[in-house]
């Protein structure tokens, strides 16, 4: 296995998110927002909770927490995403910052959430340790990731199409396995090693309603990081074959794809 260079992976992710930010709302956000209510419940967010939304993107989880009466801040390493969040929710404080090195004092928050952020980190264990550090004793961390491709059909379709026509071993900066935290045992192990207790893993059913048969390819190509890089690294005729294959698969499975999330939470 190629060793991971966390700095190179971070740079790869950062460059992509700066580019994707303005398109994100019309792409993956159609699904990532579904699990927010369950995520906030797992972090026990209610009136008065001091919440940090890490890798906040356009700020959806932060906004939903504010609507519950929580006192909310959001942090993301992409300045473009932070601008999106500030524009969308001007009443909430959003700042640029790194999940793996939070500029926040110890024990400052009652809850920390990452909605689909963990799978983009080069050093996720470090982000979990940071969440632990900024939580007060008894505070809760919760995060969502995608379920594995056998259940999350959008990923099954794109990965099968690349495998069928292209090459999955193109040179992109290697990161931790994309579906690492879809495995409850791995999530429990990492949270437990950071000191969390009362760790629970649940599944959140989600459905991606695609506006057209081409929408899945468009979002993967224009609005994702690793899958976009995998597709873009192929030859033009291969990219076209992948696009056609994904179009046919969406017609076959229907434009309502199961995209369940895996939700992990723990208590400091
Ligand atoms: C899939 S988006 C999730 C956005 C949002 N949480 C949501 O609910 O849709 C992943 C986000 O993680 C951010 N991100 C990736 N790596 C990060 C890091 N090391 N520190 C902070 N944010 C990061 C990206 O900029 C992007 O906004």
Short mmCIF file of C-alpha atoms and ligand atoms in Angstrom, two decimals:
data_model
loop_
_atom_site.label_atom_id
_atom_site.label_comp_id
_atom_site.label_asym_id
_atom_site.label_seq_id
_atom_site.Cartn_x
_atom_site.Cartn_y
_atom_site.Cartn_z
CA UNK A 1 0.00 0.00 0.00
CA UNK A 2 1.31 3.49 -0.89
CA UNK A 3 2.13 5.44 2.29
CA UNK A 4 -0.12 8.41 3.03
CA UNK A 5 1.44 11.86 3.01
CA UNK A 6 -1.13 13.80 5.09
CA UNK A 7 0.19 17.19 3.93
CA UNK A 8 -0.08 16.25 0.24
CA UNK A 9 -3.53 14.77 0.79
CA UNK A 10 -4.66 17.89 2.64
CA UNK A 11 -3.44 20.09 -0.22
CA UNK A 12 -5.25 17.89 -2.74
CA UNK A 13 -8.50 18.12 -0.74
CA UNK A 14 -8.10 21.85 -0.08
CA UNK A 15 -7.56 22.71 -3.75
CA UNK A 16 -10.64 20.69 -4.67
CA UNK A 17 -12.91 22.22 -2.02
CA UNK A 18 -11.90 25.73 -3.00
CA UNK A 19 -13.07 24.88 -6.51
CA UNK A 20 -16.22 22.93 -5.56
CA UNK A 21 -17.59 25.30 -2.88
CA UNK A 22 -19.96 27.30 -5.07
CA UNK A 23 -21.37 24.13 -6.70
CA UNK A 24 -21.74 22.08 -3.54
CA UNK A 25 -25.25 23.23 -2.68
CA UNK A 26 -26.63 21.96 -6.00
CA UNK A 27 -24.70 18.69 -5.74
CA UNK A 28 -23.95 16.53 -2.73
CA UNK A 29 -25.81 18.81 -0.34
CA UNK A 30 -29.02 17.29 -1.72
CA UNK A 31 -28.11 14.23 0.37
CA UNK A 32 -25.71 15.34 3.09
CA UNK A 33 -28.41 17.50 4.66
CA UNK A 34 -30.71 14.48 5.26
CA UNK A 35 -28.81 13.17 8.25
CA UNK A 36 -28.42 16.46 10.12
CA UNK A 37 -31.37 15.99 12.43
CA UNK A 38 -30.12 12.53 13.50
CA UNK A 39 -26.58 13.92 13.84
CA UNK A 40 -27.72 16.72 16.16
CA UNK A 41 -29.84 14.28 18.17
CA UNK A 42 -26.80 12.01 18.62
CA UNK A 43 -24.80 15.01 19.86
CA UNK A 44 -27.75 15.92 22.15
CA UNK A 45 -28.00 19.43 20.70
CA UNK A 46 -30.76 21.50 22.23
CA UNK A 47 -31.51 25.03 23.44
CA UNK A 48 -28.32 26.52 24.85
CA UNK A 49 -25.90 23.80 23.64
CA UNK A 50 -22.52 25.29 22.67
CA UNK A 51 -21.88 23.54 19.36
CA UNK A 52 -18.91 23.49 16.99
CA UNK A 53 -19.68 22.37 13.42
CA UNK A 54 -16.34 21.13 12.04
CA UNK A 55 -15.76 20.86 8.26
CA UNK A 56 -19.01 22.81 8.18
CA UNK A 57 -19.11 23.43 4.41
CA UNK A 58 -22.01 25.80 3.66
CA UNK A 59 -23.09 25.56 7.31
CA UNK A 60 -26.18 23.37 7.18
CA UNK A 61 -25.61 21.53 10.47
CA UNK A 62 -24.68 24.79 12.22
CA UNK A 63 -27.89 26.42 10.96
CA UNK A 64 -30.05 23.48 12.03
CA UNK A 65 -28.45 23.59 15.48
CA UNK A 66 -29.05 27.35 15.72
CA UNK A 67 -32.70 26.69 14.87
CA UNK A 68 -32.79 24.43 17.97
CA UNK A 69 -31.56 27.35 20.06
CA UNK A 70 -27.94 26.20 20.24
CA UNK A 71 -25.05 28.65 20.42
CA UNK A 72 -23.15 27.79 17.28
CA UNK A 73 -19.81 28.25 15.50
CA UNK A 74 -18.67 26.66 12.26
CA UNK A 75 -15.16 25.98 10.99
CA UNK A 76 -13.91 24.83 7.58
CA UNK A 77 -10.46 24.89 5.98
CA UNK A 78 -11.79 26.23 2.68
CA UNK A 79 -12.12 30.02 2.58
CA UNK A 80 -14.59 29.61 -0.30
CA UNK A 81 -16.77 27.32 1.83
CA UNK A 82 -16.61 29.75 4.73
CA UNK A 83 -17.81 32.50 2.37
CA UNK A 84 -20.68 30.25 1.24
CA UNK A 85 -21.65 29.63 4.86
CA UNK A 86 -21.43 33.31 5.84
CA UNK A 87 -23.54 34.30 2.83
CA UNK A 88 -26.15 31.66 3.56
CA UNK A 89 -26.36 32.13 7.35
CA UNK A 90 -25.16 35.66 8.22
CA UNK A 91 -26.22 35.34 11.86
CA UNK A 92 -23.80 32.49 12.58
CA UNK A 93 -20.05 32.76 13.18
CA UNK A 94 -18.03 30.83 10.60
CA UNK A 95 -14.25 30.76 10.53
CA UNK A 96 -11.46 29.28 8.47
CA UNK A 97 -9.69 26.55 10.37
CA UNK A 98 -8.41 23.01 10.30
CA UNK A 99 -10.28 20.08 11.83
CA UNK A 100 -6.92 18.59 12.80
CA UNK A 101 -5.71 21.72 14.60
CA UNK A 102 -8.60 23.76 15.97
CA UNK A 103 -7.92 27.32 17.14
CA UNK A 104 -10.21 26.79 20.10
CA UNK A 105 -9.48 26.64 23.81
CA UNK A 106 -9.89 23.39 25.76
CA UNK A 107 -13.34 22.30 27.03
CA UNK A 108 -15.06 25.17 25.19
CA UNK A 109 -18.00 23.23 23.63
CA UNK A 110 -20.84 20.92 24.71
CA UNK A 111 -21.01 19.28 21.28
CA UNK A 112 -18.83 18.85 18.18
CA UNK A 113 -20.24 17.51 14.91
CA UNK A 114 -18.74 16.63 11.53
CA UNK A 115 -21.31 15.99 8.82
CA UNK A 116 -19.50 14.00 6.09
CA UNK A 117 -16.20 15.61 7.05
CA UNK A 118 -14.21 12.68 8.48
CA UNK A 119 -13.71 10.95 5.13
CA UNK A 120 -11.92 14.04 3.78
CA UNK A 121 -9.25 14.19 6.46
CA UNK A 122 -5.69 12.98 6.09
CA UNK A 123 -5.34 12.53 9.86
CA UNK A 124 -8.84 11.72 11.15
CA UNK A 125 -7.51 10.40 14.49
CA UNK A 126 -6.01 13.82 15.10
CA UNK A 127 -9.40 15.47 14.38
CA UNK A 128 -11.05 13.11 16.88
CA UNK A 129 -8.43 14.04 19.50
CA UNK A 130 -9.06 17.72 18.76
CA UNK A 131 -12.83 17.24 19.16
CA UNK A 132 -12.15 15.56 22.51
CA UNK A 133 -9.90 18.42 23.61
CA UNK A 134 -12.41 21.18 22.83
CA UNK A 135 -15.33 19.32 24.46
CA UNK A 136 -16.14 19.79 28.11
CA UNK A 137 -16.23 16.59 30.19
CA UNK A 138 -19.59 15.00 29.38
CA UNK A 139 -19.77 16.78 25.99
CA UNK A 140 -20.58 14.79 22.87
CA UNK A 141 -19.03 14.29 19.46
CA UNK A 142 -21.03 12.94 16.50
CA UNK A 143 -20.09 12.41 12.86
CA UNK A 144 -21.59 10.96 9.70
CA UNK A 145 -19.93 9.19 6.77
CA UNK A 146 -21.33 7.32 3.78
CA UNK A 147 -22.26 3.68 4.12
CA UNK A 148 -20.31 1.20 1.97
CA UNK A 149 -20.92 1.04 -1.81
CA UNK A 150 -22.97 -2.16 -1.56
CA UNK A 151 -25.57 0.01 0.22
CA UNK A 152 -24.79 3.56 -0.95
CA UNK A 153 -25.77 3.13 -4.57
CA UNK A 154 -24.29 6.38 -5.89
CA UNK A 155 -20.84 5.08 -4.96
CA UNK A 156 -21.54 1.58 -6.23
CA UNK A 157 -22.50 3.04 -9.63
CA UNK A 158 -19.52 5.36 -10.03
CA UNK A 159 -16.92 2.89 -8.74
CA UNK A 160 -18.30 0.03 -10.87
CA UNK A 161 -18.26 2.26 -13.96
CA UNK A 162 -14.65 3.34 -13.35
CA UNK A 163 -13.63 -0.26 -12.67
CA UNK A 164 -15.35 -1.47 -15.84
CA UNK A 165 -13.89 1.09 -18.26
CA UNK A 166 -11.02 2.82 -16.52
CA UNK A 167 -8.20 2.41 -14.07
CA UNK A 168 -8.72 2.75 -10.31
CA UNK A 169 -4.96 2.99 -9.76
CA UNK A 170 -4.30 6.44 -11.16
CA UNK A 171 -1.79 8.66 -9.36
CA UNK A 172 -3.80 10.77 -6.94
CA UNK A 173 -2.44 11.61 -3.47
CA UNK A 174 -3.42 8.62 -1.33
CA UNK A 175 -5.58 9.27 1.70
CA UNK A 176 -7.11 7.07 4.39
CA UNK A 177 -9.61 4.56 2.93
CA UNK A 178 -12.75 6.46 1.87
CA UNK A 179 -15.07 3.98 3.64
CA UNK A 180 -12.89 3.51 6.73
CA UNK A 181 -15.44 4.96 9.17
CA UNK A 182 -18.34 3.09 7.55
CA UNK A 183 -17.02 0.21 9.67
CA UNK A 184 -18.54 0.57 13.17
CA UNK A 185 -15.66 -1.34 14.78
CA UNK A 186 -13.08 1.04 13.30
CA UNK A 187 -15.05 4.10 14.44
CA UNK A 188 -15.43 2.65 17.94
CA UNK A 189 -11.70 1.86 18.06
CA UNK A 190 -10.66 5.39 17.03
CA UNK A 191 -13.09 7.18 19.36
CA UNK A 192 -12.22 4.90 22.23
CA UNK A 193 -8.46 5.47 21.69
CA UNK A 194 -9.08 9.24 21.94
CA UNK A 195 -10.83 8.75 25.30
CA UNK A 196 -14.50 8.78 24.29
CA UNK A 197 -17.01 6.53 26.06
CA UNK A 198 -20.66 5.58 25.42
CA UNK A 199 -19.81 5.15 21.74
CA UNK A 200 -22.76 4.30 19.51
CA UNK A 201 -23.02 3.66 15.78
CA UNK A 202 -26.35 3.81 13.94
CA UNK A 203 -27.47 3.91 10.30
CA UNK A 204 -29.44 6.77 8.78
CA UNK A 205 -31.49 5.88 5.70
CA UNK A 206 -31.19 8.55 3.02
CA UNK A 207 -32.46 8.77 -0.55
CA UNK A 208 -30.77 10.78 -3.30
CA UNK A 209 -33.44 12.08 -5.69
CA UNK A 210 -31.54 12.80 -8.90
CA UNK A 211 -33.06 15.43 -11.19
CA UNK A 212 -31.86 13.60 -14.34
CA UNK A 213 -30.04 10.38 -15.34
CA UNK A 214 -26.87 12.41 -15.97
CA UNK A 215 -26.93 14.14 -12.60
CA UNK A 216 -24.96 11.42 -10.79
CA UNK A 217 -22.04 11.68 -13.22
CA UNK A 218 -22.20 15.50 -13.12
CA UNK A 219 -22.06 15.61 -9.30
CA UNK A 220 -19.27 13.01 -9.08
CA UNK A 221 -17.28 14.77 -11.83
CA UNK A 222 -17.83 18.37 -10.72
CA UNK A 223 -18.71 18.16 -7.05
CA UNK A 224 -16.62 15.43 -5.43
CA UNK A 225 -12.93 15.15 -4.59
CA UNK A 226 -11.48 11.65 -4.88
CA UNK A 227 -14.07 10.29 -7.33
CA UNK A 228 -13.72 13.40 -9.51
CA UNK A 229 -9.94 12.99 -9.52
CA UNK A 230 -10.31 9.29 -10.40
CA UNK A 231 -12.60 10.09 -13.35
CA UNK A 232 -10.63 13.12 -14.57
CA UNK A 233 -7.42 11.06 -14.66
CA UNK A 234 -8.90 8.73 -17.31
CA UNK A 235 -8.59 9.19 -21.09
CA UNK A 236 -11.40 11.21 -22.78
CA UNK A 237 -13.01 8.16 -24.44
CA UNK A 238 -12.94 6.33 -21.08
CA UNK A 239 -14.57 9.30 -19.34
CA UNK A 240 -17.33 9.24 -21.96
CA UNK A 241 -17.82 5.48 -21.45
CA UNK A 242 -18.03 6.01 -17.67
CA UNK A 243 -20.59 8.78 -18.18
CA UNK A 244 -22.75 6.53 -20.42
CA UNK A 245 -22.45 3.60 -18.02
CA UNK A 246 -23.55 5.76 -15.08
CA UNK A 247 -26.45 7.18 -17.10
CA UNK A 248 -27.65 3.62 -17.91
CA UNK A 249 -27.24 2.51 -14.30
CA UNK A 250 -29.36 5.39 -13.02
CA UNK A 251 -32.04 4.50 -15.58
CA UNK A 252 -31.84 0.89 -14.38
CA UNK A 253 -31.92 1.56 -10.63
CA UNK A 254 -34.27 4.55 -10.86
CA UNK A 255 -33.41 8.14 -10.02
CA UNK A 256 -34.03 7.64 -6.30
CA UNK A 257 -30.82 6.08 -5.00
CA UNK A 258 -30.31 4.70 -1.51
CA UNK A 259 -27.41 6.64 0.08
CA UNK A 260 -27.45 5.65 3.76
CA UNK A 261 -25.15 7.31 6.27
CA UNK A 262 -23.31 5.75 9.20
CA UNK A 263 -23.60 7.92 12.30
CA UNK A 264 -21.10 7.56 15.15
CA UNK A 265 -21.24 9.38 18.47
CA UNK A 266 -19.40 9.34 21.74
CA UNK A 267 -19.09 11.19 25.02
CA UNK A 268 -16.06 12.85 26.53
C1 LIG B 1 -18.54 16.76 2.11
S1 LIG B 1 -18.26 18.41 2.65
C2 LIG B 1 -19.37 18.46 4.03
C3 LIG B 1 -19.92 19.84 4.24
C4 LIG B 1 -21.00 19.97 5.28
N1 LIG B 1 -20.53 19.53 6.59
C5 LIG B 1 -22.29 19.27 4.93
O1 LIG B 1 -22.99 18.91 5.86
O2 LIG B 1 -22.66 19.14 3.77
C6 LIG B 1 -16.67 18.28 3.42
C7 LIG B 1 -16.17 19.59 3.98
O3 LIG B 1 -14.99 19.31 4.72
C8 LIG B 1 -14.12 20.41 4.58
N2 LIG B 1 -12.79 19.93 5.00
C9 LIG B 1 -12.03 18.96 4.43
N3 LIG B 1 -10.90 18.80 5.12
C10 LIG B 1 -10.91 19.68 6.14
C11 LIG B 1 -10.00 19.98 7.21
N4 LIG B 1 -8.84 19.35 7.33
N5 LIG B 1 -10.37 20.93 8.09
C12 LIG B 1 -11.54 21.60 7.97
N6 LIG B 1 -12.42 21.37 6.98
C13 LIG B 1 -12.11 20.41 6.07
C14 LIG B 1 -14.27 20.79 3.13
O4 LIG B 1 -13.80 22.09 2.85
C15 LIG B 1 -15.77 20.64 2.94
O5 LIG B 1 -16.44 21.85 3.19
#
